[in-house]
mmCIF file with all atom_site columns, C-alpha atoms in Angstrom:
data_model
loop_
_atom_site.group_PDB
_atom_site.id
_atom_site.type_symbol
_atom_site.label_atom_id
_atom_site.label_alt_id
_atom_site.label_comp_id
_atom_site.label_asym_id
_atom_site.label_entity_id
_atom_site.label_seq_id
_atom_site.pdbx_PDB_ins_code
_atom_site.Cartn_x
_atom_site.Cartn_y
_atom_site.Cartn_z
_atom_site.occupancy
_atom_site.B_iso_or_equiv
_atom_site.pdbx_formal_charge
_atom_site.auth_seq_id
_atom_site.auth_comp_id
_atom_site.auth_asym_id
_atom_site.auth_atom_id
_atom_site.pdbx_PDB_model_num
ATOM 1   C CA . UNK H 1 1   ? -14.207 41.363  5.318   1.00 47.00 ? 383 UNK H CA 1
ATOM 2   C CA . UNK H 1 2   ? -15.705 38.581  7.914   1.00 48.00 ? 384 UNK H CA 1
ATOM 3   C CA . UNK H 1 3   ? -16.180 36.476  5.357   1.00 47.00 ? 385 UNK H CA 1
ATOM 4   C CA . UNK H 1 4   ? -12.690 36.573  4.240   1.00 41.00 ? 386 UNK H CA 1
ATOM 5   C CA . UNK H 1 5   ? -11.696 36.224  7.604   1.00 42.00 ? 387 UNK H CA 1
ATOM 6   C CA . UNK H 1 6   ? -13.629 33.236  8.296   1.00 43.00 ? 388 UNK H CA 1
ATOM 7   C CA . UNK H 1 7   ? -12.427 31.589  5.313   1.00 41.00 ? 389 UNK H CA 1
ATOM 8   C CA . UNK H 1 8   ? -8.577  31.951  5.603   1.00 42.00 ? 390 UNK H CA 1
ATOM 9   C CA . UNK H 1 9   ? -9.660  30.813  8.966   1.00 41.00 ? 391 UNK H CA 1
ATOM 10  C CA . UNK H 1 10  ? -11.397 27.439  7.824   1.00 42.00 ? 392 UNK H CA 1
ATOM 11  C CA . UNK H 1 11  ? -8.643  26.744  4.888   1.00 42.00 ? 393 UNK H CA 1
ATOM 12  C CA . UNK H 1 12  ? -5.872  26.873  8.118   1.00 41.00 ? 394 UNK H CA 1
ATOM 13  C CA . UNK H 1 13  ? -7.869  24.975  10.230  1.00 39.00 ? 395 UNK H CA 1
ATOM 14  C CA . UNK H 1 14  ? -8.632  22.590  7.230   1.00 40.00 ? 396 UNK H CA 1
ATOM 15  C CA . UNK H 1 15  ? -4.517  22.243  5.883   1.00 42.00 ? 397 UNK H CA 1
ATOM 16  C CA . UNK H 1 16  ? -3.634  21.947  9.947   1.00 41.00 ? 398 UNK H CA 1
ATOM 17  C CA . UNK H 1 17  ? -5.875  18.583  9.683   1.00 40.00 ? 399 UNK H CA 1
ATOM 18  C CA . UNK H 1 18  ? -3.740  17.188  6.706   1.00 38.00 ? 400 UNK H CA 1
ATOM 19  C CA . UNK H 1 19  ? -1.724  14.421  7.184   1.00 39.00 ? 401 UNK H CA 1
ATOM 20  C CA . UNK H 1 20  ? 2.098   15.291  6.885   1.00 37.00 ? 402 UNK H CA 1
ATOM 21  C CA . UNK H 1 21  ? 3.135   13.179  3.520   1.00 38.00 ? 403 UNK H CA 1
ATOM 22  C CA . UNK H 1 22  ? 6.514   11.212  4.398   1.00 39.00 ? 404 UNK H CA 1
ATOM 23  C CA . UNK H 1 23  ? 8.988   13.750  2.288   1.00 36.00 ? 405 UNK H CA 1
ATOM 24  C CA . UNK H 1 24  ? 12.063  11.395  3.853   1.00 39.00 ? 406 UNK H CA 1
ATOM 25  C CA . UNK H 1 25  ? 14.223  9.710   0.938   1.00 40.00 ? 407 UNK H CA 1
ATOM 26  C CA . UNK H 1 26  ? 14.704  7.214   4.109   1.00 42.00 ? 408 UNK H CA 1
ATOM 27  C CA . UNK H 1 27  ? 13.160  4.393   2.809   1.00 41.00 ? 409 UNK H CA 1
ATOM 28  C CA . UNK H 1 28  ? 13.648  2.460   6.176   1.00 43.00 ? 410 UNK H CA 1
ATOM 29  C CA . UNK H 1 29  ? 10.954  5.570   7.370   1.00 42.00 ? 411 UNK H CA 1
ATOM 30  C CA . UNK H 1 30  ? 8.767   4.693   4.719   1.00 40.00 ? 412 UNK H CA 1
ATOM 31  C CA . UNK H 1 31  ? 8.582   0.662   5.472   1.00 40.00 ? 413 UNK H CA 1
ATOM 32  C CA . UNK H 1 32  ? 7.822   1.811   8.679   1.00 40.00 ? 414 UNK H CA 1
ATOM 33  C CA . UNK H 1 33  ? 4.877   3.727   8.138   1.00 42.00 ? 415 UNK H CA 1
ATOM 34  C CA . UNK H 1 34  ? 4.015   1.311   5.582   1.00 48.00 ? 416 UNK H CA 1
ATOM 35  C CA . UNK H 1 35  ? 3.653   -1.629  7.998   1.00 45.00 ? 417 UNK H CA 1
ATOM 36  C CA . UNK H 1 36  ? 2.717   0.297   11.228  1.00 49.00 ? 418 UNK H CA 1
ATOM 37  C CA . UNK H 1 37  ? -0.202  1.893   8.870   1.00 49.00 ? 419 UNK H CA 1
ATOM 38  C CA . UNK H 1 38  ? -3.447  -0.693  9.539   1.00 51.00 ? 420 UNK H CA 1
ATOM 39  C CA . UNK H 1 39  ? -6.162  -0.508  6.404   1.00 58.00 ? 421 UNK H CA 1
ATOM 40  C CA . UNK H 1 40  ? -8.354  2.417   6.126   1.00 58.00 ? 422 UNK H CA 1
ATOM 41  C CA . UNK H 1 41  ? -11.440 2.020   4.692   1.00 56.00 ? 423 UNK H CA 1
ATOM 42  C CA . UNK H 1 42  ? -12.749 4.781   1.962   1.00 58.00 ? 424 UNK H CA 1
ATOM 43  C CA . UNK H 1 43  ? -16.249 6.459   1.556   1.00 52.00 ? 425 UNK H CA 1
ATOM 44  C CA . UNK H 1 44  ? -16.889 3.422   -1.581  1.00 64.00 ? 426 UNK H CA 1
ATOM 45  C CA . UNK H 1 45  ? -16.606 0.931   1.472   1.00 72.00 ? 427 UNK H CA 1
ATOM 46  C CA . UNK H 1 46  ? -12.945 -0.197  -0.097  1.00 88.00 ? 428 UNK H CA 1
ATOM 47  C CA . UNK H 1 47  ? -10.105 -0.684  2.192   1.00 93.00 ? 429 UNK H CA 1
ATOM 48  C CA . UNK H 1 48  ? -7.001  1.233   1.037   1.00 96.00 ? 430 UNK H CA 1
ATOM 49  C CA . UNK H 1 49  ? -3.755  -0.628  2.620   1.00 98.00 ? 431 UNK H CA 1
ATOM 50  C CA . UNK H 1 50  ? -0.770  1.399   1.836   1.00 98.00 ? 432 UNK H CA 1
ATOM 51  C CA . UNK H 1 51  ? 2.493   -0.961  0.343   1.00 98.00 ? 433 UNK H CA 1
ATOM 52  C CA . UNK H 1 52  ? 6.075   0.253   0.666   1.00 98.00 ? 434 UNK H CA 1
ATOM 53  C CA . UNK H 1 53  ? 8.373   -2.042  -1.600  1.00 98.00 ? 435 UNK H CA 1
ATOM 54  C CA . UNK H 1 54  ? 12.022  -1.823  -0.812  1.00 96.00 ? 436 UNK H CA 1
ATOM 55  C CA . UNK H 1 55  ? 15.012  -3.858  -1.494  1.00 93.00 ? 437 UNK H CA 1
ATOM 56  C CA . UNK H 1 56  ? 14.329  -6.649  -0.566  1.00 93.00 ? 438 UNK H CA 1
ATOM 57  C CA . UNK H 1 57  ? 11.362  -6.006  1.421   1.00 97.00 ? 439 UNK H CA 1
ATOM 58  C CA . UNK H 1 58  ? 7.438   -5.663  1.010   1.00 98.00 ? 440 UNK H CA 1
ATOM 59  C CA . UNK H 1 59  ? 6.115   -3.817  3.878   1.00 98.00 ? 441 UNK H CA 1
ATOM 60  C CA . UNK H 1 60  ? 2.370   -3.516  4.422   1.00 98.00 ? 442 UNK H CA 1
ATOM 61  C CA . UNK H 1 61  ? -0.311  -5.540  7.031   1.00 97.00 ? 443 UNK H CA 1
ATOM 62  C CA . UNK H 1 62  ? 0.181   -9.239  7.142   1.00 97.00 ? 444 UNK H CA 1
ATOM 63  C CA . UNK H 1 63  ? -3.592  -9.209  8.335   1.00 97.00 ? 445 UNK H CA 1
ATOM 64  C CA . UNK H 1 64  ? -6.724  -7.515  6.666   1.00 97.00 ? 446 UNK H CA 1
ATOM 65  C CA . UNK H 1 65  ? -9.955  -7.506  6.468   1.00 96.00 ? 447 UNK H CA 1
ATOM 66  C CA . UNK H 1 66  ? -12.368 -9.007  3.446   1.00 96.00 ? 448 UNK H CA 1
ATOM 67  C CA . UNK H 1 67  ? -13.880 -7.072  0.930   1.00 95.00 ? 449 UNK H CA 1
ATOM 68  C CA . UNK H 1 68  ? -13.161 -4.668  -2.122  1.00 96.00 ? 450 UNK H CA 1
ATOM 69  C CA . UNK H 1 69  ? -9.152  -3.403  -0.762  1.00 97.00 ? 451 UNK H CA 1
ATOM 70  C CA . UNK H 1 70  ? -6.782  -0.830  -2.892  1.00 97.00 ? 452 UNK H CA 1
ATOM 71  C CA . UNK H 1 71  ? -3.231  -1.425  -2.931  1.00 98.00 ? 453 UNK H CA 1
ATOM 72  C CA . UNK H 1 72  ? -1.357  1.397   -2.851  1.00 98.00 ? 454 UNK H CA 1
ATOM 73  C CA . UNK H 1 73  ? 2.203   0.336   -4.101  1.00 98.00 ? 455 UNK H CA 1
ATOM 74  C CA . UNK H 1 74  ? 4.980   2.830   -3.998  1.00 98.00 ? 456 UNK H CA 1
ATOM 75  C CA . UNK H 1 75  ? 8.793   1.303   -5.412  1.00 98.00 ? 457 UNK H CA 1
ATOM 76  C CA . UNK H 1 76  ? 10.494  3.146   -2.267  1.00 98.00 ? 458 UNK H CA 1
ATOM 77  C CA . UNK H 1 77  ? 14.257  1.500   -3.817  1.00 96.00 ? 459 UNK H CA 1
ATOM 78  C CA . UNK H 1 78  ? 16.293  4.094   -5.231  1.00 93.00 ? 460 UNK H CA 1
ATOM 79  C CA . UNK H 1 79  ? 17.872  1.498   -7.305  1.00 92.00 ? 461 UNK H CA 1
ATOM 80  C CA . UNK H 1 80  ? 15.396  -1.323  -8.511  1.00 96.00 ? 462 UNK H CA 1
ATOM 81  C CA . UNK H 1 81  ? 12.308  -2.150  -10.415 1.00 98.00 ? 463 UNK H CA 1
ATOM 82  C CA . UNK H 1 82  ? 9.793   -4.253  -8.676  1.00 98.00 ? 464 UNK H CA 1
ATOM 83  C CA . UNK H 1 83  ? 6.350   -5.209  -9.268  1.00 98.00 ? 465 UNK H CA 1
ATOM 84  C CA . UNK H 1 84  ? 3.739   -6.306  -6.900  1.00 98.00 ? 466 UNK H CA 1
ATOM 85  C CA . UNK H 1 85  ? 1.550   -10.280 -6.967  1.00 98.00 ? 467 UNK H CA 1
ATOM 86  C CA . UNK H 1 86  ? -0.821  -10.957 -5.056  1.00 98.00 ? 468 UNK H CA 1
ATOM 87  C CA . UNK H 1 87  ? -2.745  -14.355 -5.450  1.00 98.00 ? 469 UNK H CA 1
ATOM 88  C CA . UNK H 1 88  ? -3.838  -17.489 -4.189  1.00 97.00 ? 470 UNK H CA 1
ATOM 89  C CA . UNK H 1 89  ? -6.011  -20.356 -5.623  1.00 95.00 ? 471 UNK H CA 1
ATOM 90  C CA . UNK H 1 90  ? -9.224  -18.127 -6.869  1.00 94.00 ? 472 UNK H CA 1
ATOM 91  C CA . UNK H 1 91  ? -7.256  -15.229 -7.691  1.00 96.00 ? 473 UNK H CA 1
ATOM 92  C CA . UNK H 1 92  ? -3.959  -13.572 -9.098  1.00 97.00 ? 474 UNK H CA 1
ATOM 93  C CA . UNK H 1 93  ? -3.125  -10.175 -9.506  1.00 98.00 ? 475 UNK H CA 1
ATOM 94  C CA . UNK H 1 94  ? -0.008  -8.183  -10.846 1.00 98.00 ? 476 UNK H CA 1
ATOM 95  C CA . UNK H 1 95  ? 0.942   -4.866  -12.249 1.00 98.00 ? 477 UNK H CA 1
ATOM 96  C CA . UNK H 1 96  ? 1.458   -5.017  -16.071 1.00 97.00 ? 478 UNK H CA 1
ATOM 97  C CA . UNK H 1 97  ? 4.936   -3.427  -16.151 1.00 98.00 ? 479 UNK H CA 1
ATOM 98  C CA . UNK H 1 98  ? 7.292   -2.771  -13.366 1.00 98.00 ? 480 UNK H CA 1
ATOM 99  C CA . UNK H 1 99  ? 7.217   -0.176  -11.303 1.00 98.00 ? 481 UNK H CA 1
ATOM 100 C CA . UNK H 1 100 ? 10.668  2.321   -11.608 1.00 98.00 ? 482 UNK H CA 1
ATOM 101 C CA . UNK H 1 101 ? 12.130  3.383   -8.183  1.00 98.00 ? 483 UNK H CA 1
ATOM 102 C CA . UNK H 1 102 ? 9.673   6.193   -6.718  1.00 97.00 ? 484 UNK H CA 1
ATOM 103 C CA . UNK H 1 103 ? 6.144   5.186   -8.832  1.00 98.00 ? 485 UNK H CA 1
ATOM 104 C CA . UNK H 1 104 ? 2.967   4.516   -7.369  1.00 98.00 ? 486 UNK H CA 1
ATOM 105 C CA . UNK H 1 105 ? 0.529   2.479   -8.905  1.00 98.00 ? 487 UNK H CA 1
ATOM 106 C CA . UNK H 1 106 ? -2.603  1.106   -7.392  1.00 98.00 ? 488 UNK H CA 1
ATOM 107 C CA . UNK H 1 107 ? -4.222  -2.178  -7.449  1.00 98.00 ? 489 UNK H CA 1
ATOM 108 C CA . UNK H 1 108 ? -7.547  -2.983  -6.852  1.00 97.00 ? 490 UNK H CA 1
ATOM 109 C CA . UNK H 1 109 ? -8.604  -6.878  -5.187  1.00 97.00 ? 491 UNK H CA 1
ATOM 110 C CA . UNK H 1 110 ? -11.841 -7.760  -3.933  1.00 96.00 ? 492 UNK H CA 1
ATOM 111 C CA . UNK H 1 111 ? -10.159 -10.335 -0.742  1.00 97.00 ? 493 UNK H CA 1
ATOM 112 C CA . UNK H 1 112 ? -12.241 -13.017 0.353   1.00 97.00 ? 494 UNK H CA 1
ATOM 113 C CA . UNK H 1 113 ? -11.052 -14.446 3.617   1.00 97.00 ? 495 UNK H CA 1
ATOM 114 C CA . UNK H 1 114 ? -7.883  -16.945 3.536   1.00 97.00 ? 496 UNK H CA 1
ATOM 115 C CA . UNK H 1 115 ? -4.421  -17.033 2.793   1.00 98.00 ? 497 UNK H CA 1
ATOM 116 C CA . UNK H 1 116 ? -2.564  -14.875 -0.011  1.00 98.00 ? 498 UNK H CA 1
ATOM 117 C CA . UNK H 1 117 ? 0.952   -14.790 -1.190  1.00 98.00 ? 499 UNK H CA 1
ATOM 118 C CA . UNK H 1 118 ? 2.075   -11.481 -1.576  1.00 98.00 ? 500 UNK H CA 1
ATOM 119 C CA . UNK H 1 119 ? 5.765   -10.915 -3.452  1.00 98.00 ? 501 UNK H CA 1
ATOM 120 C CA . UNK H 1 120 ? 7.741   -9.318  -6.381  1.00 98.00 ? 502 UNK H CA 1
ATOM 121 C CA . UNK H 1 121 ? 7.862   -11.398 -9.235  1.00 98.00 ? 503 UNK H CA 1
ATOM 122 C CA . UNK H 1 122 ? 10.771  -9.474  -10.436 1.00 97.00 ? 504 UNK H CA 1
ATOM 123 C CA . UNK H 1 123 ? 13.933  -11.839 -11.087 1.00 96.00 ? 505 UNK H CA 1
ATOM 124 C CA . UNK H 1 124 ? 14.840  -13.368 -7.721  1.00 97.00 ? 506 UNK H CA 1
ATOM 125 C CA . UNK H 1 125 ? 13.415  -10.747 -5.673  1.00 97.00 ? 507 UNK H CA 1
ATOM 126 C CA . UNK H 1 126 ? 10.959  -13.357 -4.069  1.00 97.00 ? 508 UNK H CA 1
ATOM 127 C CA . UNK H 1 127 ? 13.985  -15.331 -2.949  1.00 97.00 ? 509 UNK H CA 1
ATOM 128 C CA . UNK H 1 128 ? 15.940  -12.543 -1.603  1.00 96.00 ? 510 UNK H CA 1
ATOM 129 C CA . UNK H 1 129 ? 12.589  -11.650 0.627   1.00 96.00 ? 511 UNK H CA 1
ATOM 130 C CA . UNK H 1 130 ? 9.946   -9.933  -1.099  1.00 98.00 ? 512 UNK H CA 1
ATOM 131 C CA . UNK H 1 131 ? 7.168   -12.029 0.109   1.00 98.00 ? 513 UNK H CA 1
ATOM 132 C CA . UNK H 1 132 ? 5.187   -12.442 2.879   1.00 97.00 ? 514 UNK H CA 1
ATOM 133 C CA . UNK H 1 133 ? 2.054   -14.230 3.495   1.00 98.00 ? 515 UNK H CA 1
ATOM 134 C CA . UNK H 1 134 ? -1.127  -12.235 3.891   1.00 98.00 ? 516 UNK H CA 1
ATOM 135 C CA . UNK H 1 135 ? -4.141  -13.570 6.447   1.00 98.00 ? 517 UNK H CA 1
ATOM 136 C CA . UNK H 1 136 ? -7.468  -11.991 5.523   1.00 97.00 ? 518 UNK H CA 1
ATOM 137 C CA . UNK H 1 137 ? -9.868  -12.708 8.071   1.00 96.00 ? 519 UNK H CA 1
ATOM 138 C CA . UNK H 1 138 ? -13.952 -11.154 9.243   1.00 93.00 ? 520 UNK H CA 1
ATOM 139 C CA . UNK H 1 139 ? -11.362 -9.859  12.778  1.00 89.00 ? 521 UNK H CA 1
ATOM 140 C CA . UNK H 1 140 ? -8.922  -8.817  11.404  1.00 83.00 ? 522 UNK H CA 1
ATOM 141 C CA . UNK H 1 141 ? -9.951  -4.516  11.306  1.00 66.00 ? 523 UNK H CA 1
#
């Protein structure tokens, strides 16, 4: 019976550690957390930077660090497809197809420091202000 007891006890103590997912269908809450939410690097040594795209917003760092990062790109708009490009002159990365409002997808970049362009190549999405510039810089965590 102590062993039961002690193991409820570690599987409360272990859920009461969980982060609270953002249930909201706010997505002004989830740009937010998107761009308050610095990198956080993984066990692999990868940073994991979370990406919140909205209409007609990207939210996520403008600064990181260098090294092997995951993009973790959620479509937050209830009513638009967007897609996710990231590149500048050594690199370019994009999602093959679109993601549909609500899908995550993930992207893995190995940055090197510089300057990035960061936007949604869908139609004029870029224009309408899905872009930012992204800084990757050896101070930046």
């Amino acid at each position: 019976m102590s062993r039961f007891l002690a193991f409820c006890t570690a599987a409360l103590l272990l859920a009461a550690c969980e982060p609270t997912p953002n249930t909201s269908n706010d997505p002004a809450a989830t740009d937010t957390l998107a761009m308050d939410r610095p990198a956080q690097r993984q066990p692999d040594g990868a940073n994991t930077v979370e990406v919140a795209l909205t209409d007609f917003e990207i939210a996520m760092p403008s600064l990181l660090p260098p090294g092997p990062t995951v993009f973790r790109v959620t479509n937050a708009s209830e009513n638009s497809a967007h897609n996710f490009e990231i590149e500048n002159d050594a690199m370019e990365k994009v999602f093959e197809a679109n993601l549909e409002p609500g899908a995550t997808e993930v992207l893995r970049v190995d940055l090197q420091p510089g300057t990035y362009e960061v936007y949604c190549p869908v139609g004029d999405h870029e224009q309408r202000g899905m872009e930012l510039t992204l800084t990757v810089r050896d101070d930046a965590m």
